[in-house]
mmCIF file of C-alpha atoms in Angstrom:
data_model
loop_
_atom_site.group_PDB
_atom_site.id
_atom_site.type_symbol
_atom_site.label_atom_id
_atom_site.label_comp_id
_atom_site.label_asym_id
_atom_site.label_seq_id
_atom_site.Cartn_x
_atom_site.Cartn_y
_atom_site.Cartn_z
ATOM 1 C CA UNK A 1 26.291 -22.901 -28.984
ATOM 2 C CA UNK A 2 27.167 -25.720 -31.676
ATOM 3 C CA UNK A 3 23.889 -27.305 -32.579
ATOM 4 C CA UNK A 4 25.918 -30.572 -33.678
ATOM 5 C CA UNK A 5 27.838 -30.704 -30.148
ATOM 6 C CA UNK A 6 26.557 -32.480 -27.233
ATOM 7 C CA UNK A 7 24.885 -30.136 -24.273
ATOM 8 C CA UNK A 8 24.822 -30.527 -20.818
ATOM 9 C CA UNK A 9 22.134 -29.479 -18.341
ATOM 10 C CA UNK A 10 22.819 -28.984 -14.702
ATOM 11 C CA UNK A 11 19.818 -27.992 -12.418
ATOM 12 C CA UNK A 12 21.277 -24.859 -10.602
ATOM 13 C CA UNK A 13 20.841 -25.017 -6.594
ATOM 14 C CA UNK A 14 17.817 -23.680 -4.549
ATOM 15 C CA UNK A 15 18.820 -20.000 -2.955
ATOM 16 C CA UNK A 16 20.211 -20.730 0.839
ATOM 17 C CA UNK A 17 17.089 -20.233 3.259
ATOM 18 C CA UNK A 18 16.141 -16.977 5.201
ATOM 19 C CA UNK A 19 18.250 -16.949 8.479
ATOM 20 C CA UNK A 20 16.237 -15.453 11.783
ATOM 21 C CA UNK A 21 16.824 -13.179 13.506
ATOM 22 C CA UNK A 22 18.874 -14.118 16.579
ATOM 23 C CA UNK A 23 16.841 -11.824 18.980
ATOM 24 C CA UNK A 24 13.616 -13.641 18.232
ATOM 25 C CA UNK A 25 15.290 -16.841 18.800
ATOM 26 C CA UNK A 26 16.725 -15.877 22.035
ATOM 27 C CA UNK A 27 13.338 -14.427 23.617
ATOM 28 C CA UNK A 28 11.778 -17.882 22.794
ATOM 29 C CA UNK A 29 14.145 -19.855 24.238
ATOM 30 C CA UNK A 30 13.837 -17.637 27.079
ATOM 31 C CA UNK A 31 10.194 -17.906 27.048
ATOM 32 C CA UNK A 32 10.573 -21.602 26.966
ATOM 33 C CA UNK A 33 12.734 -21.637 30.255
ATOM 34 C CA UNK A 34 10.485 -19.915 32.068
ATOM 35 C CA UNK A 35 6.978 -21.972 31.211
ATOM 36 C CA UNK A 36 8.784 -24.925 31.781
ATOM 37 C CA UNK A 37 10.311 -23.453 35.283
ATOM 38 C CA UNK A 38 6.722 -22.559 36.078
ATOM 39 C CA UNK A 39 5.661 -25.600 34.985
ATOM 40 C CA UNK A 40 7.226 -27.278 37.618
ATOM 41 C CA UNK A 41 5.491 -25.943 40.472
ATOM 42 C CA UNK A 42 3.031 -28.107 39.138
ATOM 43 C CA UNK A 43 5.412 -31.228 38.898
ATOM 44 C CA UNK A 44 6.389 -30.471 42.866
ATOM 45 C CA UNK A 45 2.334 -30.910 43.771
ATOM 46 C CA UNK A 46 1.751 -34.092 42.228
ATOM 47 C CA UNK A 47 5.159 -35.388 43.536
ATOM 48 C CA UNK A 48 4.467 -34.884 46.934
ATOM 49 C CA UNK A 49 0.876 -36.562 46.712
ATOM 50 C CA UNK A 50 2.213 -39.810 45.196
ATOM 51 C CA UNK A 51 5.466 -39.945 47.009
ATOM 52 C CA UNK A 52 4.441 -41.830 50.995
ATOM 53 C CA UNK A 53 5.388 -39.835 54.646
ATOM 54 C CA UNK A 54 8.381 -41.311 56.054
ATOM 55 C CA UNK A 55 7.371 -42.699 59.517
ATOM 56 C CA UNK A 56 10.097 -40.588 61.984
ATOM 57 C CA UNK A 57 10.626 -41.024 65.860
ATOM 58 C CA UNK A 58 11.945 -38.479 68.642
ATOM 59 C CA UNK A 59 14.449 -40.380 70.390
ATOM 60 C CA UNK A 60 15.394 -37.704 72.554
ATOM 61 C CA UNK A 61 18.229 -34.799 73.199
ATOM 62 C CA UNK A 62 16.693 -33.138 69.688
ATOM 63 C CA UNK A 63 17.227 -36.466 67.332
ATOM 64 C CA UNK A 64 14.691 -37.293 65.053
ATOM 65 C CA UNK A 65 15.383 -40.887 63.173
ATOM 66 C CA UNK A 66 13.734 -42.724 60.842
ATOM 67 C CA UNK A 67 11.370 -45.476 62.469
ATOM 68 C CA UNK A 68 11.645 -47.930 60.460
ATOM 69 C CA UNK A 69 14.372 -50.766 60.108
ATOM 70 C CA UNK A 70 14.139 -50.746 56.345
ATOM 71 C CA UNK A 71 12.806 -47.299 55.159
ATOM 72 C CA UNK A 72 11.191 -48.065 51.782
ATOM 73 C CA UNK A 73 9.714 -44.540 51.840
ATOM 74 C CA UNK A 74 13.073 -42.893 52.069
ATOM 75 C CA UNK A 75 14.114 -43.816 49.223
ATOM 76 C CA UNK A 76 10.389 -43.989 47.842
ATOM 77 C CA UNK A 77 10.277 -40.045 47.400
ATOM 78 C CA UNK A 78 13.265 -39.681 44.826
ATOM 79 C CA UNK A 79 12.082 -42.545 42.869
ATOM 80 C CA UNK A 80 9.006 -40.969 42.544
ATOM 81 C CA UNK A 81 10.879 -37.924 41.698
ATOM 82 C CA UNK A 82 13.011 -39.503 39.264
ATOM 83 C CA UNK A 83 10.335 -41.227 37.615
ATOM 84 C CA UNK A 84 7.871 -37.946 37.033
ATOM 85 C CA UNK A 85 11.072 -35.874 35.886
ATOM 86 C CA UNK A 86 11.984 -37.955 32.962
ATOM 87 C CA UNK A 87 8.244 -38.213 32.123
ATOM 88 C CA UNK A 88 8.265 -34.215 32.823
ATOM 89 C CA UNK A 89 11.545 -33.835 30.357
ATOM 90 C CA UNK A 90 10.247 -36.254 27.041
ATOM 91 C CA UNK A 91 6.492 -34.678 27.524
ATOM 92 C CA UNK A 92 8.329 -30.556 27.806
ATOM 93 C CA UNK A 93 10.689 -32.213 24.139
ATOM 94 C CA UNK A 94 7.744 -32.980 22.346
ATOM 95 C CA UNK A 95 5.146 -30.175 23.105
ATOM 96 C CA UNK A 96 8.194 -27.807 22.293
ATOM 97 C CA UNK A 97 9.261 -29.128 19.333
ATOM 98 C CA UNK A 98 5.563 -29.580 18.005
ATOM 99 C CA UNK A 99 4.490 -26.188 18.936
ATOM 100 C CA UNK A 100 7.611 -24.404 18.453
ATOM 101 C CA UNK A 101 8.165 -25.228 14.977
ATOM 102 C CA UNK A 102 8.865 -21.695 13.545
ATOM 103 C CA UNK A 103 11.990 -22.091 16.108
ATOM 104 C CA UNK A 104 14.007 -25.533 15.865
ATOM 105 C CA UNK A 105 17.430 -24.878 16.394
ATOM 106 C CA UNK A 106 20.054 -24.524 19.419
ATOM 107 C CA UNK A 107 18.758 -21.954 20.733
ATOM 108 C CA UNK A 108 15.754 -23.894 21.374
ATOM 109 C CA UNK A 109 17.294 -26.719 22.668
ATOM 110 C CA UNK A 110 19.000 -24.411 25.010
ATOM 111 C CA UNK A 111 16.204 -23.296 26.471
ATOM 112 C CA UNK A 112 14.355 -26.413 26.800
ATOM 113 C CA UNK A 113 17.258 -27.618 28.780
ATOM 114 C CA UNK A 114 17.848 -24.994 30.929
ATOM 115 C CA UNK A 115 13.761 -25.067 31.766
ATOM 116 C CA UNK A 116 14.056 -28.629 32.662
ATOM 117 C CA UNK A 117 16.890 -27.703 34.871
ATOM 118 C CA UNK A 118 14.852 -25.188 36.514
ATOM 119 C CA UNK A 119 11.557 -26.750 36.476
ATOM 120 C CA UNK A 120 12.752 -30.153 38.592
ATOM 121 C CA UNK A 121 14.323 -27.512 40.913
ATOM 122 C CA UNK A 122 11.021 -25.863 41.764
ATOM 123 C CA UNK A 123 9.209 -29.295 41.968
ATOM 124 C CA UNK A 124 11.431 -30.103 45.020
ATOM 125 C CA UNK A 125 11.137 -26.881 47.050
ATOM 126 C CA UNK A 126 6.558 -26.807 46.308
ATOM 127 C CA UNK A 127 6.310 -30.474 46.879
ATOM 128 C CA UNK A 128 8.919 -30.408 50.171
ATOM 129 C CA UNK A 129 7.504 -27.157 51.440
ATOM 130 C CA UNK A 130 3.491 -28.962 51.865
ATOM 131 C CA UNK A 131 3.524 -29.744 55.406
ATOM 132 C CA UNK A 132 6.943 -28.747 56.458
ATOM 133 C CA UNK A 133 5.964 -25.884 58.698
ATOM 134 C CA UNK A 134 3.730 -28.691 60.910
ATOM 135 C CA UNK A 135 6.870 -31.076 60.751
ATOM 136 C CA UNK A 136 9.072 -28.521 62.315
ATOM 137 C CA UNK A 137 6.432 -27.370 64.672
ATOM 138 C CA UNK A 138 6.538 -31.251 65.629
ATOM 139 C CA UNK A 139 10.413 -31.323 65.948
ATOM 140 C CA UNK A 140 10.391 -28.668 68.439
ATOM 141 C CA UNK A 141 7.733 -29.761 70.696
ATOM 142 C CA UNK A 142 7.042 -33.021 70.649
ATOM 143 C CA UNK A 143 8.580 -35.553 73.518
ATOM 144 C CA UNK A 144 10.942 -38.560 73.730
ATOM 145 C CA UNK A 145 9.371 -41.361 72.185
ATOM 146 C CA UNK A 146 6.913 -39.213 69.792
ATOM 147 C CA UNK A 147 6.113 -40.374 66.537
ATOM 148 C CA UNK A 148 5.187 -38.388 62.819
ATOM 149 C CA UNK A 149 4.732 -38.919 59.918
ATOM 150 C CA UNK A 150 7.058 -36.530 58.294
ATOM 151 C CA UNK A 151 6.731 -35.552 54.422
ATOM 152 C CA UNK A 152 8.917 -36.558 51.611
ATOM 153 C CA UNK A 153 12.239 -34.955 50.723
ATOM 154 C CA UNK A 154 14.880 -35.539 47.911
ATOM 155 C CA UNK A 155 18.071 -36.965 49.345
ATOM 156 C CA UNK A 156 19.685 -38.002 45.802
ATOM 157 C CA UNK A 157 19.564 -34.532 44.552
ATOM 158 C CA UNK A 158 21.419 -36.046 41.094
ATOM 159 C CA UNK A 159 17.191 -36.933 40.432
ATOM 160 C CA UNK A 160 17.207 -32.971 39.670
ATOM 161 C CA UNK A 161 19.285 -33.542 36.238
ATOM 162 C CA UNK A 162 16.370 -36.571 34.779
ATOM 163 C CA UNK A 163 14.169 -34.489 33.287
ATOM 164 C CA UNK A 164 16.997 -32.218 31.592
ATOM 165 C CA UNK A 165 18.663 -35.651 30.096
ATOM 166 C CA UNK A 166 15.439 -36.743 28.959
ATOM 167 C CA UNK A 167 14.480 -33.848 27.041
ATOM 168 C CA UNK A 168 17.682 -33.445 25.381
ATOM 169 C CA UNK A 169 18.077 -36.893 24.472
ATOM 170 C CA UNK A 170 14.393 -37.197 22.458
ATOM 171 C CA UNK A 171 14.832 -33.400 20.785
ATOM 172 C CA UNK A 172 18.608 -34.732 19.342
ATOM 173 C CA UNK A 173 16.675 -37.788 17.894
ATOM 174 C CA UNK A 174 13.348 -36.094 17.027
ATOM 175 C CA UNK A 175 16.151 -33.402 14.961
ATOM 176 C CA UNK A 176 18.185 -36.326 13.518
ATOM 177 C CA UNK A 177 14.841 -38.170 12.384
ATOM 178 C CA UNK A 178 12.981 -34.718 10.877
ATOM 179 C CA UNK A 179 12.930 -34.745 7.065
ATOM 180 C CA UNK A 180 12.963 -31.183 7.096
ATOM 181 C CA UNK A 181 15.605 -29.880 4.777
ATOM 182 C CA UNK A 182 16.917 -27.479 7.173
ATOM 183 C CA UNK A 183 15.632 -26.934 10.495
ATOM 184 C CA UNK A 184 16.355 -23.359 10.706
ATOM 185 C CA UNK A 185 13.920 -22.600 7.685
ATOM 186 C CA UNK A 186 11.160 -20.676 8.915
ATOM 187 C CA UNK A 187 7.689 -22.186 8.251
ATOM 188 C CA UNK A 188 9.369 -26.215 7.593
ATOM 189 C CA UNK A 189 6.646 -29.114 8.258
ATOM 190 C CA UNK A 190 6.833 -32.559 8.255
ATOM 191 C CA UNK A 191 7.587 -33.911 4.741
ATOM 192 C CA UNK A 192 9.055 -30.747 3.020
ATOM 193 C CA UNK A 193 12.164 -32.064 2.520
ATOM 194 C CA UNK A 194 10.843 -35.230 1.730
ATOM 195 C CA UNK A 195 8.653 -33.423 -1.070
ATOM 196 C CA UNK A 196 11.743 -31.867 -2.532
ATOM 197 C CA UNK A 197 13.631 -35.266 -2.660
ATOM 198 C CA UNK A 198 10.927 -36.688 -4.834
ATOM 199 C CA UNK A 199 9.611 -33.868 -6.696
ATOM 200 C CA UNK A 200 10.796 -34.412 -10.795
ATOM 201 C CA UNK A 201 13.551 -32.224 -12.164
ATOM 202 C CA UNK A 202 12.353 -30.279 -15.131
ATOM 203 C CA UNK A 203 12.914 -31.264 -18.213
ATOM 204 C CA UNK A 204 16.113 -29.975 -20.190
ATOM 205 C CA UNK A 205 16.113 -27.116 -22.900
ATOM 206 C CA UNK A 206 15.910 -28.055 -25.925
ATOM 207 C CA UNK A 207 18.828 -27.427 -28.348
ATOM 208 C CA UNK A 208 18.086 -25.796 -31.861
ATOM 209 C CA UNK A 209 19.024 -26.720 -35.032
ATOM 210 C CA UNK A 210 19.249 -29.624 -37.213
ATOM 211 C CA UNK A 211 18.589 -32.925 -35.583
ATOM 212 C CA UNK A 212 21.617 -34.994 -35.021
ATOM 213 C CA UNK A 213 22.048 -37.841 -37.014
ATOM 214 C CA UNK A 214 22.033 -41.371 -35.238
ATOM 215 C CA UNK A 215 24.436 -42.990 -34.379
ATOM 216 C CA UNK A 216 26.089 -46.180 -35.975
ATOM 217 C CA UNK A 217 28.283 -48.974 -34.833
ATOM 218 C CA UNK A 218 30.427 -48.098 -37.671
ATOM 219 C CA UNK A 219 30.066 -52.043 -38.847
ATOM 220 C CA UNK A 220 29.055 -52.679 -42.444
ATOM 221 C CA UNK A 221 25.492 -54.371 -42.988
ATOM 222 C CA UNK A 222 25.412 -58.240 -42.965
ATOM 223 C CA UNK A 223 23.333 -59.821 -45.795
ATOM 224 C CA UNK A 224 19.774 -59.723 -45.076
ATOM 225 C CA UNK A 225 18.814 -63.745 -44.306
ATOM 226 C CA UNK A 226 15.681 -63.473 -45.976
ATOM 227 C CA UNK A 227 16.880 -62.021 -48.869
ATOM 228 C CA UNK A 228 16.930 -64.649 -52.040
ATOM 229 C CA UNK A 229 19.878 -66.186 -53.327
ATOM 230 C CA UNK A 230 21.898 -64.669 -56.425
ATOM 231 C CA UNK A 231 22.202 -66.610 -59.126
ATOM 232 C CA UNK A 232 24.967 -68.715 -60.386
ATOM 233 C CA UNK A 233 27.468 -66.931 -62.175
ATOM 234 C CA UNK A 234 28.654 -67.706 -65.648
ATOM 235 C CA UNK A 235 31.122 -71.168 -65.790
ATOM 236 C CA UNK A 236 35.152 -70.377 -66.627
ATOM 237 C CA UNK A 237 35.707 -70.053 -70.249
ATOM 238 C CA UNK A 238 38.330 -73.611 -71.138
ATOM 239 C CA UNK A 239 41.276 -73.862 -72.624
ATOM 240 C CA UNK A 240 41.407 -73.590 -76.705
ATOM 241 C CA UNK A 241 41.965 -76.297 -79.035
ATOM 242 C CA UNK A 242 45.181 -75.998 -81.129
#
């Protein structure tokens, strides 16, 4: 190296992060499916206890018909429905991708998505099947005229795809807001990429030999204004006398 030449210093580039193992992130996305389809069960049971009994009528030869002119509760059960599932689908997004930390990635998001698929499914069937053995019971042997209160059903089944929407939407903006550097490095936290972004280069080597000279403008010196004024030089000799 030329001690009188100019160096440069470039930082070289952190080594590329550990990748997992794709079996590991496959079970837990599995894993994840399957809490949050068993997690619905739960979902069903407190959507059938806040959804109202639609108010039916026998009106003979086997038809049952709503009895009511303008059936709020008809249509009260799958806003009920729609309402919990998108509550079930941003609450299933966050816990995941809090507790699940080790395992951001698509594989993740996969299974969250196919869990809230699942889990909205299973919430129908536990909260429709409470009290539809006594409803059909009813159907069969009740009379002309009878009345019941029957209990609530999903008719917009296109309720079943909330939650999923929900929890993909807030894990694609909780990923694009992280800081982490790279969300398939095992063990990132909040603020590690943020850390990185802020943490001081180190300073340069430092070159040996002589120590360069500095620099000039290459402009000659002006007089120094403080400097006292020369003297008056001697006058012109004149011209001589013939």
């Amino acid at each position: 190296m030329n001690p009188e030449a100019p160096y440069s210093w470039v930082a070289e580039p952190p080594p590329p992060p550990p990748r997992r193992p794709i079996g590991r992130e496959l079970l837990v996305a599995v894993l994840t499916a399957v809490v949050l389809a068993v997690a619905g069960a739960a979902l069903g049971l407190l959507w059938h206890y806040l959804s109202p009994t639609v108010p039916v009528i026998n009106v003979g030869q086997g038809r049952i018909v709503v009895n009511d002119p303008s059936p709020e509760e008809y249509i009260a059960a799958d806003g009920w429905f729609s309402i919990l599932g998108l509550a079930f689908g941003v609450v299933a997004a966050v816990v995941v991708w809090l507790t699940q930390r080790r395992h951001r990635g698509p594989w993740l998001l996969g299974g969250v998505i196919l869990g809230t698929l699942a889990g909205p499914v299973a919430a129908w069937q536990v909260g429709r099947l409470i009290g539809l053995g006594a409803y059909r019971d009813w159907r069969g042997s009740s009379a002309a005229g009878a009345t019941y209160a029957a209990p609530p059903d999903l008719s917009a089944h296109g309720a079943l795809l909330v939650a999923a929407f929900g929890a993909a939407i807030v894990l694609t903006l909780m990923a694009g807001w992280a800081n982490d550097p790279d969300l398939e490095q095992p063990g990132s936290r909040p603020g590690y990429g943020n850390d990185l972004a802020n943490e001081p280069l180190p300073a340069p080597p430092v070159a040996s030999g002589p120590s360069p000279e500095p620099l000039s403008s290459g402009s000659p010196a002006g007089p120094d204004p403080t400097a006292a004024p020369a003297p008056p030089g001697p006058e012109p000799a004149g011209p001589p006398r013939g």
